[in-house]
mmCIF file of C-alpha atoms and ligand atoms in Angstrom:
data_model
loop_
_atom_site.group_PDB
_atom_site.id
_atom_site.type_symbol
_atom_site.label_atom_id
_atom_site.label_comp_id
_atom_site.label_asym_id
_atom_site.label_seq_id
_atom_site.Cartn_x
_atom_site.Cartn_y
_atom_site.Cartn_z
ATOM 1 C CA MET A 52 7.891 10.463 35.359
ATOM 2 C CA SER A 53 11.089 11.501 33.303
ATOM 3 C CA ARG A 54 13.544 8.710 32.327
ATOM 4 C CA THR A 55 16.720 8.508 30.298
ATOM 5 C CA ALA A 56 17.342 5.868 27.832
ATOM 6 C CA ILE A 57 20.539 5.704 25.988
ATOM 7 C CA LEU A 58 20.884 3.884 22.450
ATOM 8 C CA ALA A 59 24.260 2.216 22.375
ATOM 9 C CA GLY A 60 26.252 2.423 18.843
ATOM 10 C CA CYS A 61 29.935 2.191 18.482
ATOM 11 C CA ALA A 62 32.559 4.849 17.279
ATOM 12 C CA GLU A 63 32.042 4.365 14.031
ATOM 13 C CA LEU A 64 28.231 4.372 13.701
ATOM 14 C CA PRO A 65 27.387 6.444 17.366
ATOM 15 C CA SER A 66 23.890 6.588 16.156
ATOM 16 C CA GLY A 67 23.331 3.661 14.239
ATOM 17 C CA ASP A 68 22.414 3.155 10.689
ATOM 18 C CA GLY A 69 19.062 4.662 10.520
ATOM 19 C CA ASP A 70 17.239 1.475 11.384
ATOM 20 C CA ASP A 71 16.298 2.449 14.812
ATOM 21 C CA ASP A 72 15.459 6.196 14.084
ATOM 22 C CA ALA A 73 11.773 5.628 14.579
ATOM 23 C CA VAL A 74 12.578 4.117 17.929
ATOM 24 C CA VAL A 75 13.445 7.286 19.337
ATOM 25 C CA PRO A 76 10.412 9.519 18.959
ATOM 26 C CA ALA A 77 8.300 6.547 20.054
ATOM 27 C CA LEU A 78 10.438 6.292 23.235
ATOM 28 C CA ARG A 79 10.076 10.108 23.678
ATOM 29 C CA GLU A 80 6.315 9.746 23.472
ATOM 30 C CA LEU A 81 6.677 7.128 26.338
ATOM 31 C CA GLY A 82 8.425 9.569 28.600
ATOM 32 C CA PHE A 83 11.998 8.917 27.887
ATOM 33 C CA SER A 84 14.743 11.370 27.266
ATOM 34 C CA VAL A 85 16.864 9.474 24.631
ATOM 35 C CA SER A 86 20.310 10.099 23.290
ATOM 36 C CA TRP A 87 22.812 7.828 21.623
ATOM 37 C CA ALA A 88 26.183 7.131 22.419
ATOM 38 C CA ALA A 89 28.928 4.788 21.363
ATOM 39 C CA TRP A 90 29.143 2.062 23.935
ATOM 40 C CA ASP A 91 33.088 3.042 24.386
ATOM 41 C CA SER A 92 32.444 6.524 25.026
ATOM 42 C CA ASP A 93 32.098 8.288 28.358
ATOM 43 C CA ALA A 94 28.604 8.913 28.564
ATOM 44 C CA ASP A 95 26.921 8.390 31.616
ATOM 45 C CA PHE A 96 25.748 4.798 31.391
ATOM 46 C CA ALA A 97 25.650 4.117 34.999
ATOM 47 C CA SER A 98 22.815 6.635 35.614
ATOM 48 C CA ALA A 99 20.725 5.919 32.642
ATOM 49 C CA ASP A 100 17.294 4.046 33.315
ATOM 50 C CA ALA A 101 18.030 1.899 30.340
ATOM 51 C CA VAL A 102 20.847 1.409 28.247
ATOM 52 C CA VAL A 103 19.784 -0.320 25.022
ATOM 53 C CA LEU A 104 22.372 -2.077 22.787
ATOM 54 C CA ARG A 105 21.542 -1.202 18.926
ATOM 55 C CA ALA A 106 24.443 -0.798 16.973
ATOM 56 C CA THR A 107 27.767 -2.113 18.843
ATOM 57 C CA TRP A 108 28.880 -3.695 15.822
ATOM 58 C CA ASP A 109 32.460 -3.235 16.677
ATOM 59 C CA TYR A 110 32.324 -5.808 19.721
ATOM 60 C CA ALA A 111 33.744 -8.764 17.905
ATOM 61 C CA SER A 112 37.350 -7.818 17.954
ATOM 62 C CA ARG A 113 37.331 -6.592 21.761
ATOM 63 C CA ARG A 114 34.754 -8.887 23.046
ATOM 64 C CA ALA A 115 36.251 -9.141 26.726
ATOM 65 C CA GLU A 116 36.487 -5.437 26.673
ATOM 66 C CA PHE A 117 32.557 -5.275 25.407
ATOM 67 C CA LEU A 118 31.621 -7.684 28.051
ATOM 68 C CA ASP A 119 33.594 -5.919 30.876
ATOM 69 C CA TRP A 120 31.558 -2.753 29.856
ATOM 70 C CA CYS A 121 28.289 -4.697 29.686
ATOM 71 C CA GLU A 122 28.726 -5.775 33.192
ATOM 72 C CA SER A 123 29.502 -2.236 34.419
ATOM 73 C CA VAL A 124 26.388 -1.027 33.207
ATOM 74 C CA PRO A 125 23.431 -1.363 35.752
ATOM 75 C CA ALA A 126 20.382 -1.199 33.378
ATOM 76 C CA LEU A 127 21.364 -2.819 30.018
ATOM 77 C CA TYR A 128 19.066 -4.534 27.442
ATOM 78 C CA ASN A 129 19.906 -7.104 26.708
ATOM 79 C CA PRO A 130 21.205 -8.194 29.828
ATOM 80 C CA ALA A 131 24.733 -8.553 30.121
ATOM 81 C CA GLY A 132 24.434 -12.526 30.790
ATOM 82 C CA VAL A 133 22.454 -12.630 27.524
ATOM 83 C CA VAL A 134 25.164 -10.872 25.768
ATOM 84 C CA ARG A 135 27.951 -13.156 27.044
ATOM 85 C CA TRP A 136 26.463 -16.329 25.885
ATOM 86 C CA ASN A 137 24.969 -14.991 22.548
ATOM 87 C CA THR A 138 28.070 -13.443 21.370
ATOM 88 C CA ASP A 139 29.609 -16.565 20.626
ATOM 89 C CA LYS A 140 27.971 -18.563 18.354
ATOM 90 C CA SER A 141 28.913 -21.846 20.181
ATOM 91 C CA TYR A 142 25.275 -21.431 21.386
ATOM 92 C CA LEU A 143 24.328 -23.273 18.375
ATOM 93 C CA ALA A 144 25.733 -26.591 19.317
ATOM 94 C CA GLU A 145 23.748 -25.805 22.844
ATOM 95 C CA LEU A 146 20.418 -25.498 21.031
ATOM 96 C CA LEU A 147 21.228 -28.322 18.689
ATOM 97 C CA ASP A 148 21.804 -30.344 21.644
ATOM 98 C CA ALA A 149 18.243 -29.184 23.056
ATOM 99 C CA GLY A 150 16.754 -30.563 20.051
ATOM 100 C CA LEU A 151 16.060 -27.707 17.962
ATOM 101 C CA ALA A 152 16.390 -27.593 13.868
ATOM 102 C CA VAL A 153 19.908 -25.522 13.640
ATOM 103 C CA VAL A 154 22.013 -25.342 10.668
ATOM 104 C CA PRO A 155 24.832 -28.503 10.907
ATOM 105 C CA THR A 156 27.462 -26.620 13.060
ATOM 106 C CA ALA A 157 31.028 -28.058 13.794
ATOM 107 C CA LEU A 158 33.059 -26.343 16.168
ATOM 108 C CA VAL A 159 36.894 -26.421 15.685
ATOM 109 C CA SER A 160 38.932 -24.725 18.633
ATOM 110 C CA PRO A 161 42.668 -23.656 18.379
ATOM 111 C CA GLY A 162 44.543 -26.825 18.282
ATOM 112 C CA ASP A 163 42.092 -28.889 16.769
ATOM 113 C CA THR A 164 41.965 -30.307 13.233
ATOM 114 C CA ALA A 165 38.998 -29.387 10.842
ATOM 115 C CA ARG A 166 37.308 -31.877 8.932
ATOM 116 C CA PHE A 167 35.359 -30.240 5.963
ATOM 117 C CA PRO A 168 31.866 -31.144 4.584
ATOM 118 C CA SER A 169 31.658 -32.962 1.268
ATOM 119 C CA SER A 170 29.313 -30.190 -0.158
ATOM 120 C CA ASP A 171 29.868 -26.332 -0.361
ATOM 121 C CA PHE A 172 30.609 -25.179 3.122
ATOM 122 C CA VAL A 173 31.123 -21.815 5.226
ATOM 123 C CA VAL A 174 33.823 -21.481 7.600
ATOM 124 C CA LYS A 175 33.086 -18.507 10.127
ATOM 125 C CA PRO A 176 34.442 -17.220 13.553
ATOM 126 C CA SER A 177 32.536 -18.016 16.548
ATOM 127 C CA VAL A 178 32.536 -14.628 17.723
ATOM 128 C CA GLY A 179 31.749 -12.030 14.714
ATOM 129 C CA ALA A 180 29.096 -9.868 13.308
ATOM 130 C CA GLY A 181 28.449 -8.331 10.094
ATOM 131 C CA SER A 182 29.468 -11.515 8.243
ATOM 132 C CA ARG A 183 33.178 -10.564 8.845
ATOM 133 C CA GLY A 184 35.514 -13.548 8.495
ATOM 134 C CA ALA A 185 32.697 -15.496 7.280
ATOM 135 C CA ALA A 186 33.613 -17.400 4.055
ATOM 136 C CA ARG A 187 31.989 -19.625 1.542
ATOM 137 C CA PHE A 188 34.164 -22.787 0.010
ATOM 138 C CA ALA A 189 33.346 -24.961 -2.866
ATOM 139 C CA ALA A 190 33.072 -28.751 -2.056
ATOM 140 C CA GLY A 191 36.295 -30.317 -2.048
ATOM 141 C CA ALA A 192 38.166 -27.088 -1.033
ATOM 142 C CA ASP A 193 40.933 -27.018 1.390
ATOM 143 C CA ALA A 194 40.019 -24.277 3.949
ATOM 144 C CA SER A 195 42.720 -24.903 6.398
ATOM 145 C CA SER A 196 44.390 -21.703 6.103
ATOM 146 C CA HIS A 197 41.123 -19.588 6.861
ATOM 147 C CA VAL A 198 40.839 -21.830 9.791
ATOM 148 C CA ALA A 199 44.398 -21.345 10.808
ATOM 149 C CA ALA A 200 43.950 -17.511 10.511
ATOM 150 C CA LEU A 201 40.766 -17.598 12.623
ATOM 151 C CA HIS A 202 42.668 -19.704 15.276
ATOM 152 C CA ALA A 203 45.778 -17.126 15.103
ATOM 153 C CA GLU A 204 43.040 -14.415 16.301
ATOM 154 C CA GLY A 205 42.555 -17.005 19.081
ATOM 155 C CA GLN A 206 38.871 -17.659 17.587
ATOM 156 C CA THR A 207 37.214 -21.042 17.413
ATOM 157 C CA ALA A 208 35.990 -21.709 13.864
ATOM 158 C CA LEU A 209 32.449 -22.791 12.826
ATOM 159 C CA ILE A 210 32.103 -24.967 9.996
ATOM 160 C CA GLN A 211 28.499 -25.367 8.481
ATOM 161 C CA PRO A 212 27.433 -26.926 5.091
ATOM 162 C CA TYR A 213 26.457 -23.891 2.750
ATOM 163 C CA GLN A 214 22.428 -23.444 2.821
ATOM 164 C CA SER A 215 22.090 -22.778 -0.790
ATOM 165 C CA SER A 216 18.525 -21.881 -0.173
ATOM 166 C CA VAL A 217 19.932 -18.736 0.832
ATOM 167 C CA ASP A 218 20.756 -17.762 -2.584
ATOM 168 C CA THR A 219 17.153 -18.199 -3.781
ATOM 169 C CA GLU A 220 15.063 -17.521 -0.969
ATOM 170 C CA GLY A 221 17.357 -15.809 1.525
ATOM 171 C CA GLU A 222 17.171 -15.564 5.357
ATOM 172 C CA LEU A 223 13.905 -14.918 7.014
ATOM 173 C CA ALA A 224 14.307 -12.640 10.336
ATOM 174 C CA LEU A 225 11.709 -12.989 13.034
ATOM 175 C CA VAL A 226 11.701 -10.113 15.720
ATOM 176 C CA TYR A 227 10.264 -10.519 19.220
ATOM 177 C CA LEU A 228 9.878 -7.824 21.443
ATOM 178 C CA GLY A 229 9.810 -8.538 25.236
ATOM 179 C CA GLY A 230 9.424 -12.077 24.148
ATOM 180 C CA ILE A 231 6.325 -11.771 21.947
ATOM 181 C CA TYR A 232 6.495 -11.999 18.244
ATOM 182 C CA SER A 233 6.417 -8.504 16.279
ATOM 183 C CA HIS A 234 7.073 -8.630 12.794
ATOM 184 C CA ALA A 235 9.336 -10.339 10.505
ATOM 185 C CA PHE A 236 11.726 -9.437 7.074
ATOM 186 C CA ALA A 237 13.573 -11.159 4.537
ATOM 187 C CA LYS A 238 17.231 -10.795 3.916
ATOM 188 C CA SER A 239 19.057 -11.623 0.628
ATOM 189 C CA ALA A 240 22.281 -13.575 0.501
ATOM 190 C CA MET A 241 24.946 -12.070 2.262
ATOM 191 C CA LEU A 242 28.359 -13.850 0.999
ATOM 192 C CA GLY A 243 29.521 -12.252 -2.228
ATOM 193 C CA SER A 244 27.566 -9.098 -1.476
ATOM 194 C CA THR A 245 29.389 -5.717 -0.781
ATOM 195 C CA MET A 246 31.011 -4.310 2.351
ATOM 196 C CA ASP A 247 28.974 -1.374 3.879
ATOM 197 C CA ASP A 248 30.868 2.082 3.469
ATOM 198 C CA SER A 249 31.358 1.778 7.575
ATOM 199 C CA GLY A 250 33.254 -1.648 6.841
ATOM 200 C CA LEU A 251 31.268 -2.906 9.765
ATOM 201 C CA PHE A 252 28.930 -5.070 7.853
ATOM 202 C CA LEU A 253 28.099 -6.551 4.437
ATOM 203 C CA SER A 254 25.214 -4.514 3.034
ATOM 204 C CA GLU A 255 21.775 -6.064 3.351
ATOM 205 C CA LYS A 256 18.933 -6.234 0.801
ATOM 206 C CA LEU A 257 15.852 -6.237 3.269
ATOM 207 C CA ALA A 258 12.254 -6.600 2.534
ATOM 208 C CA PRO A 259 8.732 -7.069 4.714
ATOM 209 C CA ALA A 260 8.053 -10.789 4.810
ATOM 210 C CA GLU A 261 4.884 -12.766 6.275
ATOM 211 C CA PRO A 262 6.532 -16.054 7.986
ATOM 212 C CA PRO A 263 5.104 -19.296 7.280
ATOM 213 C CA ALA A 264 3.709 -21.511 9.997
ATOM 214 C CA ALA A 265 6.691 -23.851 10.110
ATOM 215 C CA ALA A 266 9.283 -20.786 10.417
ATOM 216 C CA VAL A 267 6.984 -18.957 13.499
ATOM 217 C CA ALA A 268 6.957 -22.562 15.322
ATOM 218 C CA LEU A 269 10.828 -22.848 15.246
ATOM 219 C CA ALA A 270 11.189 -19.357 16.121
ATOM 220 C CA GLU A 271 9.022 -19.682 19.399
ATOM 221 C CA ASP A 272 10.872 -23.023 20.151
ATOM 222 C CA VAL A 273 14.295 -21.241 19.651
ATOM 223 C CA LEU A 274 13.122 -18.684 22.176
ATOM 224 C CA ASP A 275 11.925 -21.197 24.647
ATOM 225 C CA ALA A 276 15.047 -23.274 24.545
ATOM 226 C CA ALA A 277 17.369 -19.998 24.897
ATOM 227 C CA SER A 278 15.400 -18.583 27.664
ATOM 228 C CA ALA A 279 15.558 -22.079 29.156
ATOM 229 C CA LEU A 280 19.252 -22.232 29.165
ATOM 230 C CA LEU A 281 19.969 -18.503 30.143
ATOM 231 C CA GLY A 282 17.476 -19.210 33.270
ATOM 232 C CA ILE A 283 15.467 -16.344 32.396
ATOM 233 C CA LEU A 284 11.901 -15.481 31.181
ATOM 234 C CA ARG A 285 11.305 -14.839 27.398
ATOM 235 C CA ALA A 286 9.853 -11.592 28.733
ATOM 236 C CA GLU A 287 13.114 -10.501 29.956
ATOM 237 C CA LEU A 288 14.414 -10.538 26.464
ATOM 238 C CA LEU A 289 14.036 -6.825 25.297
ATOM 239 C CA TYR A 290 14.540 -7.843 21.498
ATOM 240 C CA ALA A 291 15.387 -11.048 19.873
ATOM 241 C CA ARG A 292 15.887 -11.869 16.042
ATOM 242 C CA VAL A 293 15.569 -15.069 14.969
ATOM 243 C CA ASP A 294 17.206 -16.007 11.778
ATOM 244 C CA LEU A 295 16.292 -18.901 9.651
ATOM 245 C CA VAL A 296 16.988 -20.492 6.390
ATOM 246 C CA PRO A 297 15.252 -23.164 4.563
ATOM 247 C CA GLY A 298 17.178 -26.638 4.616
ATOM 248 C CA ALA A 299 17.391 -29.120 1.547
ATOM 249 C CA ASP A 300 13.953 -30.227 2.481
ATOM 250 C CA GLY A 301 12.498 -26.883 2.560
ATOM 251 C CA LYS A 302 12.073 -26.878 6.486
ATOM 252 C CA PRO A 303 13.480 -24.106 8.407
ATOM 253 C CA LEU A 304 16.609 -24.472 10.179
ATOM 254 C CA LEU A 305 18.031 -21.547 12.645
ATOM 255 C CA LEU A 306 20.985 -19.920 11.347
ATOM 256 C CA GLU A 307 21.582 -17.593 14.334
ATOM 257 C CA LEU A 308 19.681 -16.338 17.051
ATOM 258 C CA GLU A 309 20.722 -12.548 17.530
ATOM 259 C CA LEU A 310 20.305 -11.216 21.176
ATOM 260 C CA THR A 311 23.254 -8.622 21.056
ATOM 261 C CA GLU A 312 22.601 -5.837 18.457
ATOM 262 C CA PRO A 313 20.632 -7.059 15.547
ATOM 263 C CA SER A 314 18.951 -4.783 13.029
ATOM 264 C CA LEU A 315 15.277 -5.103 13.840
ATOM 265 C CA GLY A 316 13.966 -3.942 10.361
ATOM 266 C CA PHE A 317 12.031 -1.196 11.642
ATOM 267 C CA ARG A 318 12.070 0.544 8.085
ATOM 268 C CA GLN A 319 10.710 -2.797 6.491
ATOM 269 C CA THR A 320 7.544 -3.200 8.839
ATOM 270 C CA ASP A 321 4.400 -1.415 9.981
ATOM 271 C CA PRO A 322 5.239 2.124 11.765
ATOM 272 C CA ALA A 323 3.690 0.471 15.002
ATOM 273 C CA ALA A 324 6.582 -1.599 15.757
ATOM 274 C CA ALA A 325 8.976 1.281 16.870
ATOM 275 C CA MET A 326 6.121 2.058 19.444
ATOM 276 C CA ARG A 327 5.866 -1.598 20.485
ATOM 277 C CA PHE A 328 9.546 -1.654 21.140
ATOM 278 C CA ALA A 329 9.266 1.305 23.252
ATOM 279 C CA SER A 330 6.581 -0.091 25.057
ATOM 280 C CA ALA A 331 8.819 -2.911 25.715
ATOM 281 C CA VAL A 332 11.387 -0.924 27.197
ATOM 282 C CA ARG A 333 8.858 0.274 29.511
ATOM 283 C CA GLN A 334 7.844 -3.357 30.433
ATOM 284 C CA GLN A 335 11.623 -3.932 31.191
ATOM 285 C CA LEU A 336 11.862 -1.177 33.829
ATOM 286 C CA ALA A 337 8.393 -2.032 35.602
HETATM 287 N N1 ADP B 520 25.802 -21.969 6.368
HETATM 288 C C1 ADP B 520 25.446 -21.012 5.839
HETATM 289 N N2 ADP B 520 24.873 -21.291 4.534
HETATM 290 C C2 ADP B 520 24.512 -20.113 3.832
HETATM 291 N N3 ADP B 520 24.842 -19.070 3.996
HETATM 292 C C3 ADP B 520 25.543 -18.618 5.047
HETATM 293 C C4 ADP B 520 25.694 -19.682 6.004
HETATM 294 N N4 ADP B 520 26.294 -19.166 7.204
HETATM 295 C C5 ADP B 520 26.423 -17.894 7.058
HETATM 296 N N5 ADP B 520 26.171 -17.530 5.755
HETATM 297 C C6 ADP B 520 25.960 -16.151 5.223
HETATM 298 O O1 ADP B 520 26.760 -15.416 5.990
HETATM 299 C C7 ADP B 520 25.913 -14.542 6.489
HETATM 300 C C8 ADP B 520 26.597 -14.080 8.010
HETATM 301 O O2 ADP B 520 26.670 -15.325 8.725
HETATM 302 P P1 ADP B 520 25.975 -15.247 10.413
HETATM 303 O O3 ADP B 520 26.143 -16.832 10.677
HETATM 304 O O4 ADP B 520 24.541 -14.601 10.084
HETATM 305 O O5 ADP B 520 26.656 -14.463 10.992
HETATM 306 P P2 ADP B 520 26.861 -12.709 11.415
HETATM 307 O O6 ADP B 520 25.702 -12.087 10.867
HETATM 308 O O7 ADP B 520 27.100 -12.702 12.844
HETATM 309 O O8 ADP B 520 28.099 -12.134 10.839
HETATM 310 C C9 ADP B 520 24.674 -14.787 6.450
HETATM 311 O O9 ADP B 520 23.530 -13.708 6.793
HETATM 312 C C10 ADP B 520 24.378 -15.675 5.223
HETATM 313 O O10 ADP B 520 24.150 -14.887 4.280
HETATM 314 MG MG1 MG B 521 23.788 -13.110 10.704
#
């Protein structure tokens, strides 16, 4: 049976940054005709059997337009409702309320006054990707103007204590395909690194990693809690990436749950991961 899959990128990177290259032949082996297209292009998304968000990194500045487009695509993965929830980092507060170990997060909406932590801290937009708009401040610094700049764009500001373990140990990203653990990779510290040539994201240094048991346990809890909040089964998430950092006590904390357009680290893991991804796409259509 021949089916069509479109991998969605953006105008600057219409066929991604290379991370997903191995996914294309894997999908073809499973019977898909595969193409890439920028999400805001005139490709025939309506008749594709699967439209898979992979590199739509420019949505942050046009989220409403992006979400409208998501709603218009009949077979979108992850689905539009998941994308709506996940493209605003306010979901971190919901996961915190659900009892999960999350990096302490204060949300400051336009009109509200920010209070800054007494340690080093980060201010970032609640809608953002690729580290854009995220800045690190020293303890005691006045970050009001950064908050004001985010508010002027209509953004809610997120304030978190800076997790200094990011500098020494980096982030751990656990990848789930169809709700099942697939692989993990490590990411070195981002803030202070350089912007990618495309200007869409900070360059990342990635390496394969074996997650400790505590990290896997937290990632599992995060997926269960997110699915419950979304009212879906874990298996309905074609892909999920759980980004963890060690807290001050060494125990993992959730920094971000990526359900929209995360790099999945296919170049940092075993070659079979691309086939697991393609198989998970088939599972969604079954
Ligand atoms: N609280 C924090 N402590 C340390 N580093 C942080 C913190 N928040 C963000 N960062 C750094 O900034 C990067 C981008 O922030 P993140 O929350 O992952 O947003 P996004 O990846 O969506 O832009 C992270 O990968 C991390 O390196
Ligand atoms: Mg991130």
